[in-house]
Amino acid sequence: MRVSDRKEEHLDITATQDVRSAHTTGLERYQLLPCALPEMALSDVSLRARFLGHELGAPLLISAMTGGTPRAADLNRRLAQAAQTLGLAMGLGSQRVALDDPQQMASFQVRDVAPDVLLFANLGAVQLNYGLGVDDCQRAVEAVSADALVLHLNALQEMIQPGGNTDFSGLLAKIEALCRQAPYPVIVKEVGWGITGETARRLQEAGVAAVDVAGSGGTSWSRVEGHRLESERERQVAIAFDDWGLPTAKALMQARDACPDLPLIASGGIATGVDVAKCLALGANLVGMARPLLLAALVSEEALHQQLEVTQRQLSIALFCTGSRTVADLVPERIYVRSAADGS
Ligand SMILES: Cc1cc2nc3c(=O)[nH]c(=O)nc-3n(C[C@H](O)[C@H](O)[C@H](O)COP(=O)(O)O)c2cc1C
């Protein structure tokens, strides 16, 4: 099967099937502490944030999703326009298809509609074991004028996907070598099963500029790939992984504990601006959403804008109602773990 056909199937399956993880993000276990006396006006609240030296209108990332087909090209432009209007960061989907077939690179190019957006190029880290070199990474970044390269780690997806790349040996050393040579920041993310504190620490030591924990509780790629399997035997294999992964809240806290100073992105199952606020209080610098934004973008430009504006308004209200003027004020003291005594 051609990679572009697989990309189309991923879009169709994520748009039409229930591909959510069998468990939650864990964020529901946390509650922001309400401040009944915020002592400010709503207009005093600022969502402005900085990430990797870039000013953002809000600490929100449109997570990596697509590219490599005409529909993907339209979606990338729609997502990029929204990111430009609202001052958000954006990740492109894996550009491997365009390294193999340069004509496909146009479907990832969004700079003409998003000149100021903090933009991330994207490749699978495992490709470093299958012929991808430092020059290819440079090409992927330059071809889309990205500000950084995101390498995704997707071990379980590669195991379940027919013909997946199953050799993950020696990857950390290759990531380290890339970080040493690359003139741009390298970020590493998961795709929805989470990065543990220990792995985040090893990645930081290897020189990555940031980690996106991409925990579980949102889109499950074993479920997405499960829908593509033709063999009943392989479907039986995949189904055992429906609840696989480290939930987003736990992954984020582990990574923050292990790497106190590392820029961290929280993502995986983020549904509302209140989730975003909880992640910021738990130590994230930026918070990403993928599938909810894809579903909105597939409806219309207006639906996407509405989804993002609702998220931002929820975040502003969460800041106001915790007495936080800025996102930096959302410190761990503003969140607590719910217990049975808190009601259900
Ligand atoms: C249709 C689709 C395609 C995706 N493709 C990529 C990709 O190419 N590269 C990548 O790093 N992550 C990819 N992801 C994973 C997302 O960036 C994100 O980590 C994951 O979906 C969990 O976030 P969510 O629960 O908000 O959907 C994709 C997600 C979706 C929904």
Coordinates of C-alpha atoms and ligand atoms in Angstrom, one line a residue:
M1 CA 0.0 0.0 0.0
R2 CA 1.2 3.5 -0.8
V3 CA 2.0 5.8 2.1
S4 CA -0.5 8.4 0.8
D5 CA -3.3 5.8 0.8
R6 CA -2.4 4.9 4.4
K7 CA -2.6 8.6 5.3
E8 CA -6.1 8.8 3.8
E9 CA -7.2 5.7 5.7
H10 CA -5.8 7.2 9.0
L11 CA -7.9 10.4 8.3
D12 CA -11.1 8.3 7.5
I13 CA -10.7 6.0 10.5
T14 CA -10.0 8.8 13.0
A15 CA -12.9 10.8 11.7
T16 CA -15.5 8.0 11.6
Q17 CA -14.6 5.3 14.2
D18 CA -14.3 5.3 18.0
V19 CA -10.6 5.3 18.4
R20 CA -10.3 6.6 21.9
S21 CA -8.1 4.8 24.4
A22 CA -10.0 2.4 26.8
H23 CA -8.8 4.6 29.7
T24 CA -8.8 8.3 30.5
T25 CA -6.0 10.9 30.7
G26 CA -6.1 10.9 34.6
L27 CA -6.7 14.7 34.5
E28 CA -10.2 14.1 36.0
R29 CA -8.4 13.1 39.2
Y30 CA -7.1 16.7 39.6
Q31 CA -9.1 19.8 40.4
L32 CA -8.0 23.4 40.1
L33 CA -8.3 25.3 43.4
P34 CA -11.0 27.9 42.9
C35 CA -10.2 31.4 44.1
A36 CA -13.4 33.1 45.2
L37 CA -11.7 36.5 45.4
P38 CA -9.6 36.8 42.2
E39 CA -9.1 40.6 42.8
M40 CA -8.8 41.4 39.1
A41 CA -10.9 41.9 36.0
L42 CA -11.2 39.3 33.3
S43 CA -9.4 41.8 31.0
D44 CA -6.3 41.4 33.3
V45 CA -5.9 37.8 32.3
S46 CA -3.3 37.1 29.6
L47 CA -2.8 33.8 27.8
R48 CA 0.4 34.9 26.2
A49 CA 3.2 32.4 26.5
R50 CA 6.7 31.7 25.3
F51 CA 8.0 28.4 23.9
L52 CA 11.5 27.8 22.6
G53 CA 12.0 31.5 22.4
H54 CA 8.8 32.2 20.4
E55 CA 5.9 34.4 21.6
L56 CA 2.5 32.7 21.5
G57 CA -1.0 34.1 21.8
A58 CA -1.8 31.1 24.0
P59 CA 0.1 28.0 25.2
L60 CA -1.6 25.8 22.7
L61 CA -0.3 23.4 20.0
I62 CA -2.1 22.0 17.1
S63 CA -0.5 18.5 17.3
A64 CA 1.1 16.7 14.3
M65 CA -1.4 15.1 12.1
T66 CA -1.2 15.1 8.4
G67 CA 0.2 15.7 4.9
G68 CA 0.9 13.8 1.8
T69 CA -2.5 13.9 0.1
P70 CA -4.6 16.6 -1.5
R71 CA -7.1 16.5 1.4
A72 CA -4.2 16.6 3.9
A73 CA -2.9 19.7 2.1
D74 CA -6.2 21.5 2.6
L75 CA -6.4 20.4 6.2
N76 CA -2.8 21.6 6.9
R77 CA -3.6 25.0 5.4
R78 CA -6.8 25.3 7.4
L79 CA -5.1 24.4 10.6
A80 CA -2.2 26.7 9.9
Q81 CA -4.5 29.6 9.1
A82 CA -6.2 29.1 12.5
A83 CA -2.8 28.9 14.2
Q84 CA -1.7 32.2 12.6
T85 CA -4.9 34.0 13.5
L86 CA -4.8 32.9 17.2
G87 CA -1.0 32.9 17.6
L88 CA -0.7 29.1 18.3
A89 CA 2.0 26.6 17.6
M90 CA 1.5 23.9 15.0
G91 CA 2.9 20.5 14.1
L92 CA 2.9 19.0 10.6
G93 CA 2.3 15.3 10.1
S94 CA 5.2 12.9 9.2
Q95 CA 7.0 14.1 6.1
R96 CA 8.6 10.8 5.2
V97 CA 6.2 10.5 2.3
A98 CA 7.6 13.7 0.9
L99 CA 11.2 12.7 1.4
D100 CA 10.5 9.7 -0.8
D101 CA 8.4 11.7 -3.3
P102 CA 9.4 15.4 -3.2
Q103 CA 6.2 16.4 -5.1
Q104 CA 4.3 15.6 -1.9
M105 CA 6.2 18.3 0.0
A106 CA 3.7 20.9 -1.2
S107 CA 1.0 19.3 1.0
F108 CA 3.1 20.3 4.1
Q109 CA 3.9 23.8 3.1
V110 CA 1.9 26.4 5.1
R111 CA 4.3 29.3 5.5
D112 CA 2.5 31.5 3.0
V113 CA -0.6 31.4 5.2
A114 CA 1.2 31.1 8.5
P115 CA 4.3 33.2 8.4
D116 CA 4.6 33.8 12.1
V117 CA 3.5 30.4 13.5
L118 CA 5.9 28.4 15.6
L119 CA 6.0 25.4 13.2
F120 CA 7.3 21.9 13.8
A121 CA 8.4 19.6 11.0
N122 CA 7.8 15.9 11.8
L123 CA 9.5 12.5 11.1
G124 CA 9.4 9.1 12.7
A125 CA 12.5 8.5 14.9
V126 CA 12.6 4.9 13.9
Q127 CA 13.3 6.0 10.3
L128 CA 16.8 6.8 11.6
N129 CA 17.3 3.0 11.5
Y130 CA 15.8 2.7 8.0
G131 CA 18.0 5.0 5.9
L132 CA 17.0 8.5 7.2
G133 CA 20.0 10.6 7.7
V134 CA 20.9 14.1 9.2
D135 CA 20.6 15.5 5.6
D136 CA 17.1 14.2 5.2
C137 CA 16.1 15.7 8.5
Q138 CA 17.5 19.1 7.4
R139 CA 15.6 18.8 4.1
A140 CA 12.3 18.1 6.0
V141 CA 12.9 21.2 8.1
E142 CA 14.0 23.5 5.3
A143 CA 11.3 22.5 2.8
V144 CA 8.6 23.8 5.1
S145 CA 10.6 26.5 6.8
A146 CA 10.0 25.0 10.2
D147 CA 11.3 26.3 13.5
A148 CA 12.1 22.9 14.9
L149 CA 12.0 19.2 14.1
V150 CA 9.7 16.8 16.0
L151 CA 10.7 13.1 16.0
H152 CA 7.9 10.8 16.9
L153 CA 8.3 7.6 18.9
N154 CA 5.5 5.1 18.0
A155 CA 6.8 1.7 19.0
L156 CA 3.4 0.1 19.5
Q157 CA 2.0 1.5 16.2
E158 CA 4.9 0.1 14.3
M159 CA 4.4 -3.4 15.9
I160 CA 0.7 -3.5 15.0
Q161 CA 0.8 -1.8 11.6
P162 CA 1.2 -4.3 8.7
G163 CA 4.8 -4.0 7.5
G164 CA 5.7 -1.7 10.4
N165 CA 9.4 -0.9 11.2
T166 CA 10.2 -3.0 14.1
D167 CA 13.9 -2.3 14.8
F168 CA 14.2 0.4 17.5
S169 CA 17.7 -0.5 18.5
G170 CA 20.3 2.2 19.0
L171 CA 17.9 5.0 18.4
L172 CA 18.9 7.1 21.4
A173 CA 22.5 7.4 20.1
K174 CA 21.1 8.4 16.7
I175 CA 18.9 11.0 18.3
E176 CA 21.9 12.3 20.3
A177 CA 24.0 12.6 17.1
L178 CA 21.2 14.4 15.3
C179 CA 20.8 16.9 18.3
R180 CA 24.6 17.6 18.1
Q181 CA 24.6 18.3 14.4
A182 CA 21.2 19.9 13.8
P183 CA 21.2 23.8 13.7
Y184 CA 17.5 23.7 14.7
P185 CA 15.9 22.4 18.0
V186 CA 14.9 18.7 18.1
I187 CA 11.8 17.8 20.0
V188 CA 10.7 14.2 20.7
K189 CA 7.1 13.1 21.1
E190 CA 5.1 9.9 21.6
V191 CA 1.8 9.5 19.7
G192 CA -0.5 8.7 22.6
W193 CA 1.1 6.1 24.8
G194 CA 3.2 8.4 26.9
I195 CA 6.9 9.1 27.6
T196 CA 8.0 8.1 31.2
G197 CA 10.1 10.3 33.4
E198 CA 13.1 8.0 32.9
T199 CA 12.8 8.2 29.1
A200 CA 12.4 12.0 29.2
R201 CA 15.6 12.2 31.3
R202 CA 17.5 10.1 28.8
L203 CA 16.2 12.2 25.9
Q204 CA 17.2 15.4 27.8
E205 CA 20.7 14.0 28.3
A206 CA 20.8 13.2 24.6
G207 CA 20.2 16.9 23.9
V208 CA 16.6 17.3 22.9
A209 CA 15.2 20.8 23.2
A210 CA 11.8 19.7 24.5
V211 CA 9.7 16.5 25.0
D212 CA 6.0 16.1 24.2
V213 CA 4.8 13.4 26.6
A214 CA 1.8 12.6 24.4
G215 CA 0.2 10.3 27.0
S216 CA -2.7 8.0 26.7
G217 CA -6.4 8.8 27.3
G218 CA -7.0 10.2 23.8
T219 CA -6.5 8.8 20.4
S220 CA -5.3 5.2 20.5
W221 CA -3.1 4.3 17.6
S222 CA -3.5 0.6 18.3
R223 CA -7.2 1.1 17.8
V224 CA -6.7 3.1 14.6
E225 CA -4.4 0.5 13.2
G226 CA -6.7 -2.3 14.4
H227 CA -9.4 -0.9 12.1
R228 CA -7.0 -1.3 9.2
L229 CA -6.1 -5.0 9.9
E230 CA -7.5 -7.6 7.6
S231 CA -6.3 -10.6 9.5
E232 CA -8.5 -11.8 12.4
R233 CA -5.4 -13.1 14.1
E234 CA -3.7 -9.7 14.0
R235 CA -6.9 -8.0 15.2
Q236 CA -6.8 -10.3 18.2
V237 CA -3.3 -9.2 18.9
A238 CA -4.2 -5.4 18.6
I239 CA -7.2 -5.6 20.8
A240 CA -5.2 -6.4 23.9
F241 CA -3.6 -2.9 23.7
D242 CA -6.8 -0.9 23.8
D243 CA -5.9 0.5 27.2
W244 CA -2.1 0.6 26.7
G245 CA 0.0 3.5 27.8
L246 CA 0.9 6.0 30.5
P247 CA -2.0 8.4 31.0
T248 CA -1.2 12.0 30.1
A249 CA -1.4 13.3 33.7
K250 CA 1.0 10.7 35.0
A251 CA 3.4 11.0 32.0
L252 CA 3.5 14.8 32.5
M253 CA 4.2 14.6 36.2
Q254 CA 6.9 11.9 35.8
A255 CA 8.6 14.0 33.1
R256 CA 8.4 17.2 35.1
D257 CA 9.8 15.4 38.2
A258 CA 12.7 13.8 36.1
C259 CA 13.4 17.0 34.1
P260 CA 12.7 20.1 36.2
D261 CA 14.0 22.5 33.6
L262 CA 13.1 20.8 30.3
P263 CA 10.4 22.5 28.1
L264 CA 7.5 20.1 28.2
I265 CA 4.5 19.7 26.0
A266 CA 1.5 17.9 27.4
S267 CA -0.9 16.2 25.0
G268 CA -3.0 13.1 24.5
G269 CA -6.8 13.3 25.2
I270 CA -6.9 17.0 25.9
A271 CA -10.5 18.0 25.4
T272 CA -11.1 21.4 27.0
G273 CA -9.4 24.6 28.2
V274 CA -9.8 23.3 31.7
D275 CA -7.7 20.3 30.8
V276 CA -5.1 22.7 29.3
A277 CA -5.1 24.7 32.6
K278 CA -4.6 21.5 34.6
C279 CA -1.7 20.5 32.5
L280 CA -0.1 23.9 32.9
A281 CA -0.5 23.6 36.7
L282 CA 1.1 20.2 36.5
G283 CA 4.2 21.5 34.8
A284 CA 3.5 21.8 31.0
N285 CA 4.8 24.7 29.1
L286 CA 2.6 24.0 26.0
V287 CA -0.4 21.8 25.6
G288 CA -1.3 20.0 22.4
M289 CA -4.6 18.7 20.8
A290 CA -4.9 16.5 17.7
R291 CA -8.1 14.6 17.0
P292 CA -10.6 17.1 18.4
L293 CA -9.1 19.7 16.1
L294 CA -9.1 17.4 13.1
L295 CA -12.8 16.6 13.6
A296 CA -13.6 20.3 13.7
A297 CA -11.3 21.1 10.7
L298 CA -13.0 18.4 8.7
V299 CA -16.3 20.2 9.2
S300 CA -15.3 23.7 8.3
E301 CA -12.9 26.6 8.9
E302 CA -15.6 28.2 11.1
A303 CA -16.0 25.0 13.2
L304 CA -12.2 24.8 13.7
H305 CA -12.1 28.5 14.8
Q306 CA -15.0 27.9 17.2
Q307 CA -13.4 24.9 18.7
L308 CA -10.1 26.8 19.4
E309 CA -11.9 29.9 20.6
V310 CA -14.0 27.9 23.0
T311 CA -10.8 26.2 24.3
Q312 CA -9.1 29.6 24.8
R313 CA -12.1 31.1 26.5
Q314 CA -12.3 28.1 28.9
L315 CA -8.6 28.6 29.6
S316 CA -9.1 32.3 30.3
I317 CA -11.9 31.6 32.7
A318 CA -9.9 28.8 34.4
L319 CA -7.1 31.3 34.9
F320 CA -9.5 34.0 36.2
C321 CA -11.3 31.6 38.6
T322 CA -8.0 30.4 40.0
G323 CA -6.8 34.0 40.6
S324 CA -4.1 33.6 37.9
R325 CA -3.3 36.6 35.7
T326 CA -0.9 34.7 33.5
V327 CA -0.2 31.1 32.5
A328 CA 3.0 31.3 34.6
D329 CA 0.8 31.8 37.7
L330 CA -0.8 28.4 37.2
V331 CA 1.7 26.8 39.6
P332 CA 1.3 23.3 41.2
E333 CA -0.1 24.9 44.4
R334 CA -3.2 25.7 42.4
I335 CA -4.2 22.1 41.8
Y336 CA -5.0 19.2 44.1
V337 CA -5.9 15.6 43.8
R338 CA -9.5 14.8 44.3
S339 CA -10.4 12.2 47.0
A340 CA -13.5 10.4 48.0
A341 CA -14.2 13.2 50.5
D342 CA -14.5 15.7 47.6
G343 CA -17.7 14.1 46.3
S344 CA -18.0 12.5 42.9
Ligands
LIG1 C1 -5.1 11.6 11.8 C2 -3.9 11.7 12.7 C3 -2.7 11.6 12.2 C4 -1.5 11.7 13.0 N1 -0.3 11.6 12.4 C5 0.8 11.9 13.2 C6 2.1 12.0 12.6 O1 2.3 11.9 11.3 N2 3.2 12.3 13.4 C7 3.0 12.4 14.7 O2 4.0 12.7 15.4 N3 1.8 12.2 15.3 C8 0.7 12.0 14.6 N4 -0.5 11.9 15.2 C9 -0.6 11.8 16.7 C10 -1.0 13.1 17.3 O3 0.0 14.1 17.1 C11 -1.2 12.9 18.8 O4 0.0 12.6 19.5 C12 -2.2 11.9 19.2 O5 -3.3 11.8 18.2 C13 -2.8 12.0 20.6 O6 -3.5 13.3 20.7 P1 -5.1 13.4 20.7 O7 -5.5 12.5 21.8 O8 -5.3 14.8 21.0 O9 -5.6 13.0 19.4 C14 -1.7 11.8 14.4 C15 -3.0 11.9 14.9 C16 -4.1 11.9 14.1 C17 -5.5 12.0 14.8

